[in-house]
Short mmCIF file of C-alpha atoms in Angstrom, two decimals:
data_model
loop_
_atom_site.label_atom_id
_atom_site.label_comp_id
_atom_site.label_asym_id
_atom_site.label_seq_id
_atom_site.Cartn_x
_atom_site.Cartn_y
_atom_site.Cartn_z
CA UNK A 1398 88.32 86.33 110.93
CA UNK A 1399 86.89 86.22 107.51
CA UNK A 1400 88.00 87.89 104.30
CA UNK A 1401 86.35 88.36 101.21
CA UNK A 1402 88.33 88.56 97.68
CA UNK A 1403 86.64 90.92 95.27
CA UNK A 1404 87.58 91.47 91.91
CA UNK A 1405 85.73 91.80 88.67
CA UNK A 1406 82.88 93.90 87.21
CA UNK A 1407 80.40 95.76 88.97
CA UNK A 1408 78.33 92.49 89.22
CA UNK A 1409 80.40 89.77 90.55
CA UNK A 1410 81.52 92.86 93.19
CA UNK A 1411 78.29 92.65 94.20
CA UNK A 1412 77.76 88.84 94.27
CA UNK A 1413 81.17 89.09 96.51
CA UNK A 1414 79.78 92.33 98.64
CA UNK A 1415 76.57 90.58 99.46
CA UNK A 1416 78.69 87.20 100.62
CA UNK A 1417 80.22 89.88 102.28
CA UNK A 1418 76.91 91.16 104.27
CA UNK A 1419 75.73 87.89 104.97
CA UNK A 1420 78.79 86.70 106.89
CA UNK A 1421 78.79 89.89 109.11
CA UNK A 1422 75.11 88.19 110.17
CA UNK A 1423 76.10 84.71 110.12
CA UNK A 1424 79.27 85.48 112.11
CA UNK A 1425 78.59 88.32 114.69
CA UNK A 1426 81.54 87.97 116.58
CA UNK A 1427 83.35 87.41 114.06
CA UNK A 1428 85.51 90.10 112.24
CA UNK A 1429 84.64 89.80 108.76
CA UNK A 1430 86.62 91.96 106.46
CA UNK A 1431 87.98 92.79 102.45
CA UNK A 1432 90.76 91.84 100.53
CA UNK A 1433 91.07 94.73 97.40
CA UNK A 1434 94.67 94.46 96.53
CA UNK A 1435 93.83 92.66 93.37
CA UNK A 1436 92.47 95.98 91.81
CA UNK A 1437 95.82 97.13 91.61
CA UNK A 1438 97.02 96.58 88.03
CA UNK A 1439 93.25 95.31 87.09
CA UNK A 1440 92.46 97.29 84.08
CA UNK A 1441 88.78 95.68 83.05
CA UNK A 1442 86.02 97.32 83.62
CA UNK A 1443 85.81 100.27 86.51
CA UNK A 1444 87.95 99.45 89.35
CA UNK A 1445 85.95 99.00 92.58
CA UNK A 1446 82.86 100.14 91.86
CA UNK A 1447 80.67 99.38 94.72
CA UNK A 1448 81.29 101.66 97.17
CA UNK A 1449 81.54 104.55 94.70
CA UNK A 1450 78.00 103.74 93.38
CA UNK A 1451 76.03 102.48 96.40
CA UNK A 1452 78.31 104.26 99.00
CA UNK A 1453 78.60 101.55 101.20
CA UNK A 1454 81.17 101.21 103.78
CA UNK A 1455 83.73 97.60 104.65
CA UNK A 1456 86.42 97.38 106.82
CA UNK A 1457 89.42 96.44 104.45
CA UNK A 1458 92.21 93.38 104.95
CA UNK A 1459 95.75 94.39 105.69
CA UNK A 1460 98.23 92.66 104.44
CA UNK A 1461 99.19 90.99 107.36
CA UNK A 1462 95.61 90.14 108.09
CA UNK A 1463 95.39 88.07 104.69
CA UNK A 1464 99.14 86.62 105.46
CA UNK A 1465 97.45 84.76 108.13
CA UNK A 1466 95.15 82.68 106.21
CA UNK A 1467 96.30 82.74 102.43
CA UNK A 1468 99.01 84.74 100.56
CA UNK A 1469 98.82 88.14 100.36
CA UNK A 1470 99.18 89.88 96.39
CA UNK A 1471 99.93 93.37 95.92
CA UNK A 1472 98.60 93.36 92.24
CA UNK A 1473 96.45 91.48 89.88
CA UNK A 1474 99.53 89.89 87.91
CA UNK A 1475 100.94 88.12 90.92
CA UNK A 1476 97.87 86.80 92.16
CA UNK A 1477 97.08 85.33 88.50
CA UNK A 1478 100.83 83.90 88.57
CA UNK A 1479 100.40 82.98 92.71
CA UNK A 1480 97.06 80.89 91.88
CA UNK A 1481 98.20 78.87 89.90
CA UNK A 1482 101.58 77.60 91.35
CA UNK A 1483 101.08 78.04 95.20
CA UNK A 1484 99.02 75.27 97.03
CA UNK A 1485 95.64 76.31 98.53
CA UNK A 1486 96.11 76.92 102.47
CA UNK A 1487 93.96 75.60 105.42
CA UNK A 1488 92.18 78.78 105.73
CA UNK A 1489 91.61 79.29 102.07
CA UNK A 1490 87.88 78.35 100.95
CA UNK A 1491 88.20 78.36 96.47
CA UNK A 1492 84.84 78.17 94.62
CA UNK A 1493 84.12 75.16 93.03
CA UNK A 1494 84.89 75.47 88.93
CA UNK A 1495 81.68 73.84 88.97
CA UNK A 1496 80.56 77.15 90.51
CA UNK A 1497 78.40 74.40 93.23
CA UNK A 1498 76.87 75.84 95.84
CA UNK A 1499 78.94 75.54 98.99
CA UNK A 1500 77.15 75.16 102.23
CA UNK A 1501 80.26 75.54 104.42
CA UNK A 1502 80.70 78.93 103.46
CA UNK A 1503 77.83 79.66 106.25
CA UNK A 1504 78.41 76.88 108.49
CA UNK A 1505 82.02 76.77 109.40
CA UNK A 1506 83.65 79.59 111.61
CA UNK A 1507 87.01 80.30 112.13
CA UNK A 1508 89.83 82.21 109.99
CA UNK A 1509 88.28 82.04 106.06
CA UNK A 1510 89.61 83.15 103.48
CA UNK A 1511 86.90 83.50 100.26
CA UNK A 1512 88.23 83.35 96.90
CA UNK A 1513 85.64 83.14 94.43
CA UNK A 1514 82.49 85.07 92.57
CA UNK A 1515 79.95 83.57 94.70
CA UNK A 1516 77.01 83.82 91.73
CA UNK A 1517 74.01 82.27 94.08
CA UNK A 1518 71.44 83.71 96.09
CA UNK A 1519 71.82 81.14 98.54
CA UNK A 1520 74.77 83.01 99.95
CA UNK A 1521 72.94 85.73 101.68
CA UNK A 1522 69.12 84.96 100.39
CA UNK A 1523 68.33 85.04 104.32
CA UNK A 1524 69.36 88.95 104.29
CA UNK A 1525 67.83 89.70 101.32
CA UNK A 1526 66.29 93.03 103.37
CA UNK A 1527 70.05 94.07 103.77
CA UNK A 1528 71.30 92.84 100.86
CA UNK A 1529 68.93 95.26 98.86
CA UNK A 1530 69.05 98.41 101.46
CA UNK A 1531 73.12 98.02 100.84
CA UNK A 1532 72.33 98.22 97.22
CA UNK A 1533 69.79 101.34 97.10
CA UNK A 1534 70.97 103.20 93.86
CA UNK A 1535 71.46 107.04 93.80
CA UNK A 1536 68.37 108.96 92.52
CA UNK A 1537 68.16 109.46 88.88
CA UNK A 1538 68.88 113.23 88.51
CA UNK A 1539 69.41 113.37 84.12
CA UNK A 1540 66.47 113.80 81.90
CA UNK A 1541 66.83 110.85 79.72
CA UNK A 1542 66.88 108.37 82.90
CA UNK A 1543 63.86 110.64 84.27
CA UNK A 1544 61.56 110.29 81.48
CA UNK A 1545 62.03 106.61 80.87
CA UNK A 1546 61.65 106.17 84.63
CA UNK A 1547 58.34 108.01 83.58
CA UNK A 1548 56.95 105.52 80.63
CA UNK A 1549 58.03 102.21 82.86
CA UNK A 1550 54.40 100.44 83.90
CA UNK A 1551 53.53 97.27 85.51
CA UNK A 1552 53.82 95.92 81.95
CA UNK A 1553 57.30 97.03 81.38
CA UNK A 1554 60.17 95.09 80.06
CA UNK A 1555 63.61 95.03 80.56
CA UNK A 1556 65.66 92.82 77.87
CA UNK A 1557 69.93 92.67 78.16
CA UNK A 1558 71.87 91.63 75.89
CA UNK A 1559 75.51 91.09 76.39
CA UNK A 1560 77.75 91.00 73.57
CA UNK A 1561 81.11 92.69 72.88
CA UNK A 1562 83.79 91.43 75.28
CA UNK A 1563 81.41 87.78 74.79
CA UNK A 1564 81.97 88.07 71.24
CA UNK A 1565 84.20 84.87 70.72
CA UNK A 1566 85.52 83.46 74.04
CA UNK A 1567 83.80 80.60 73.85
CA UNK A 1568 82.69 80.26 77.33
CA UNK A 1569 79.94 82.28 76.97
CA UNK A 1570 78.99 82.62 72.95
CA UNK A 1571 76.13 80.37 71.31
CA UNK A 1572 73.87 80.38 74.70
CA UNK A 1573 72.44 84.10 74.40
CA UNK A 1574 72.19 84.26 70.58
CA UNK A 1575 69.13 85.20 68.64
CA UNK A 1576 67.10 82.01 69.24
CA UNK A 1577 67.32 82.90 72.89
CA UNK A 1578 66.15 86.19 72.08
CA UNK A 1579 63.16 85.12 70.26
CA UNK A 1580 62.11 82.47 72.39
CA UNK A 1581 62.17 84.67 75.68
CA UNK A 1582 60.41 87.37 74.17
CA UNK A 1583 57.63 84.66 73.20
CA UNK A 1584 57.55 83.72 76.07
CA UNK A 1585 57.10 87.17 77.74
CA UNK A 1586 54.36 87.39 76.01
CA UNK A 1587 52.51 84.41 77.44
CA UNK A 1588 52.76 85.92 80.42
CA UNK A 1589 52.07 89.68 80.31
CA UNK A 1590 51.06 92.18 77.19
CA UNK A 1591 54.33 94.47 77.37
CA UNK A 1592 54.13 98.07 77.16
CA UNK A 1593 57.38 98.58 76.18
CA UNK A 1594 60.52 96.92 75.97
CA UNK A 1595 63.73 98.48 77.58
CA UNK A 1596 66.63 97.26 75.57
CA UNK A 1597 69.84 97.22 77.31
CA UNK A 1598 73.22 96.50 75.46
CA UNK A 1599 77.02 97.12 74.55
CA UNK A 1600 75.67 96.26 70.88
CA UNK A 1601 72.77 98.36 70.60
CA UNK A 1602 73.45 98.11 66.62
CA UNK A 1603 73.04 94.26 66.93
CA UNK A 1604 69.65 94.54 68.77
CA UNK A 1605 68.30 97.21 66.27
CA UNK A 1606 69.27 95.11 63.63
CA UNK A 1607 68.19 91.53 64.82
CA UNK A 1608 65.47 92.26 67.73
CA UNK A 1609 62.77 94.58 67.01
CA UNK A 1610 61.24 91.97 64.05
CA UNK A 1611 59.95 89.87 67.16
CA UNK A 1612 58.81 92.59 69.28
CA UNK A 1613 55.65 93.56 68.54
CA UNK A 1614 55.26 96.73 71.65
CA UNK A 1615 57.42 100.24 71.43
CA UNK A 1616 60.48 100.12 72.22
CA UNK A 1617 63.35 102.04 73.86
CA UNK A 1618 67.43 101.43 73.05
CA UNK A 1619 68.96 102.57 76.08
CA UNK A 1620 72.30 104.12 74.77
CA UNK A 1621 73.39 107.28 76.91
CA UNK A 1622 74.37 105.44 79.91
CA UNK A 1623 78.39 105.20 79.73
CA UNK A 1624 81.81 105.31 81.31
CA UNK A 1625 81.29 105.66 85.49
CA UNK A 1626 77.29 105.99 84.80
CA UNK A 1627 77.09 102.61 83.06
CA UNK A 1628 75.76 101.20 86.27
CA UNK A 1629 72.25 103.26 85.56
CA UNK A 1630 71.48 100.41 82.94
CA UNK A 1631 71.09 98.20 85.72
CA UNK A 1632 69.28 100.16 87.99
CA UNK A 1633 66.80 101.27 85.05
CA UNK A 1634 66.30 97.05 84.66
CA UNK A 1635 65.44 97.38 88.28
CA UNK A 1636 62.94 99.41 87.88
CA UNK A 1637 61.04 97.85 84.89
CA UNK A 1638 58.12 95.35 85.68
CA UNK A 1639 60.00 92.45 84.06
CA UNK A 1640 62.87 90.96 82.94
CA UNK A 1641 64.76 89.15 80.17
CA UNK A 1642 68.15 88.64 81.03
CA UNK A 1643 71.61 87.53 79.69
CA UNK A 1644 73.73 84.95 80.55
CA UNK A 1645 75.63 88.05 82.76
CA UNK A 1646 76.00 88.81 86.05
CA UNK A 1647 75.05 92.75 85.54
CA UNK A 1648 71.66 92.07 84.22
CA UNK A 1649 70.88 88.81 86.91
CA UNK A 1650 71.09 91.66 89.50
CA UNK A 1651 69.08 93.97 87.57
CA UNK A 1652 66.23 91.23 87.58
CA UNK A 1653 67.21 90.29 91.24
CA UNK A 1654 66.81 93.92 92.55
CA UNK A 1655 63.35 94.20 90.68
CA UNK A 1656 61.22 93.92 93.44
CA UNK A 1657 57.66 93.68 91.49
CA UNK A 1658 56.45 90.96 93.30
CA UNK A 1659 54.68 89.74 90.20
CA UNK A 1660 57.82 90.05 88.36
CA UNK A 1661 58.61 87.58 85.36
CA UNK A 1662 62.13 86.41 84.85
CA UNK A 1663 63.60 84.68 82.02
CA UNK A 1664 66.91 83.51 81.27
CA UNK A 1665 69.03 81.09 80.02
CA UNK A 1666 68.94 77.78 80.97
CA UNK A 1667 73.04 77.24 80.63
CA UNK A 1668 74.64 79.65 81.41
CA UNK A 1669 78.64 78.81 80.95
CA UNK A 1670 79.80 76.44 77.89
CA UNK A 1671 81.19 73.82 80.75
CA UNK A 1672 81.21 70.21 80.66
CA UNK A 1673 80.01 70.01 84.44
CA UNK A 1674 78.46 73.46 85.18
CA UNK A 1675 76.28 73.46 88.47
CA UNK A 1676 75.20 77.19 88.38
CA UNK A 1677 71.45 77.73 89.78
CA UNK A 1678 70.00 80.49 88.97
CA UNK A 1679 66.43 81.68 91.58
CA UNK A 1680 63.76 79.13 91.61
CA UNK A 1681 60.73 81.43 90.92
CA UNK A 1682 62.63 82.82 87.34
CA UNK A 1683 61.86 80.88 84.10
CA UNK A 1684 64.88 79.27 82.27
CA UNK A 1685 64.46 78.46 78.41
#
C-alpha cells in the first residue's frame, strides 16, 4: 500500500496529486491511496482544492490504513507537534530538506508512506499525458476570463509575481525582487516580440508601480480572479504563449501546463534562501 500526504496550497496539492497518479502506474497492483486528515484545523489558503477544481477522484486513507505505516493525525496541530518529536517509521519515506530528488520513491514497493511536497517533474514526468488530462481546468464561463482568453497570441506573456504572504519570511524574499523582474523580461524579449504581458499577482499595486517602466508591449493586471476562483490565474498562465514565473509553486504549474510547444520559460535560478538547496526546476526552462 502507498499513501500520499497532501497539505498546502493549491500547488504543492498538485505536486502531491500528480506523485499521486504516477504511483497508481508505477505500482498497478498496488493500492495506492490519500492521507487528508491534515486539512483539519489547516486554515491557509483553500482547504483541499484539487478535487473541487479539477474534479478528480482518490481513494482516501483510513485511519487505520495510515496506523500501519506511520502515525495517524486527526488535525494539522498534532501532526506539526507529532513531526517533530516522534521518530520516522520503516514505512515512512520524508523528503529530503534539501528537497533532492528521490529515486526510491518509484523504485521500491511495499507499504510507503509519502510525506513531503514532491516539487519535481521527475516524479511522474513519464505520465505527463495523465498528469495533464487529471488537471484539465473547467471552461472559462465569465466575461473578463473570456475576453483575455480572446487577446492571448502565440506571442503572449504570462509574468507572476508572488508577494504578500513572501513579504519577509526570509526563505523566499530577495530572489524574486525587481532585478529578477527586469532581467526576465529582457530576456523575454530576446526570444519573442510579446504582444502582451499578462500580469499575475497578490500585489497588483507593486507591479503597477515597479513593472510596467521595463515593459515596453500592452499590458493586462489580472485582478478579478479571487476567493475559490483564484485558481483561474493559473489556468489563464496556461493558456498564454509564455511564461515568467516566480519562485512559487502556483505559477511553475501554470508554465508546466502551458503546452505551446515553443513555449519560453524563465525563472529563478534559486529558488529557496537554503544553504544546501537541490531543487531542479525542467531542463528545457531558462533560469536567470
Amino acid at each position: 500500500m502507498k499513501i500520499v500526504k497532501i497539505l498546502g496550497g493549491l500547488g504543492n496539492q498538485m505536486f502531491q496529486y500528480a506523485l499521486y497518479l504516477s504511483l497508481k502506474e508505477t505500482f498497478p497492483t498496488e493500492r495506492v491511496t490519500l492521507d487528508l486528515s491534515c486539512f483539519n484545523g489547516y486554515h491557509l489558503h483553500n482547504g483541499f482544492e484539487v478535487d473541487k477544481i479539477f474534479s478528480v477522484t482518490a481513494e482516501k486513507a483510513s485511519a487505520f490504513d495510515i496506523m500501519r505505516v506511520a502515525y495517524y493525525y486527526p488535525n494539522y496541530l498534532l501532526w506539526r507537534i507529532g513531526k517533530r518529536l516522534l521518530p520516522h517509521r520503516k514505512g515512512m519515506c520524508i523528503e529530503s530538506s534539501s528537497l533532492r530528488f528521490d529515486s526510491s520513491v518509484l523504485i521500491q514497493d511495499g507499504d510507503r508512506y509519502f510525506d513531503g511536497y514532491w516539487q519535481d517533474e521527475r516524479y511522474f514526468l513519464a505520465f505527463r499525458e495523465k498528469v495533464l488530462k487529471a488537471f484539465t481546468f473547467p471552461a472559462f464561463n465569465d466575461k473578463e476570463n473570456l475576453s483575455l482568453l480572446e487577446k492571448l497570441d502565440g506571442n503572449s506573456v504570462a509574468l507572476h509575481v508572488r508577494r504578500g504572504d513572501y513579504i519577509g519570511n526570509k526563505l523566499y524574499q530577495g530572489i524574486c525582487d525587481l532585478d529578477y523582474y527586469h532581467a526576465a523580461i529582457e530576456k523575454m524579449c530576446t526570444y519573442v516580440t510579446p504582444s502582451v504581458f499578462c500580469v499575475f499577482s497578490n500585489d497588483i499595486g507593486w507591479c503597477r508601480e515597479h513593472l510596467e517602466q521595463y515593459i515596453k508591449a500592452p499590458v493586462v493586471y489580472v485582478t478579478w480572479n479571487t476567493g475559490a476562483e483564484s485558481y483561474r490565474d493559473m489556468q489563464l498562465m496556461s493558456c498564454c504563449a509564455h511564461n515568467i514565473i516566480a519562485n512559487s509553486s502556483f505559477s511553475w504549474w501554470g508554465a508546466w501546463l502551458n503546452q505551446n510547444s515553443s513555449k519560453v520559460v524563465i525563472a529563478p535560478k534559486r529558488w529557496l534562501n537554503m544553504e544546501e538547496c537541490d531543487f531542479t526546476l525542467p531542463d528545457s526552462w531558462i533560469k536567470i
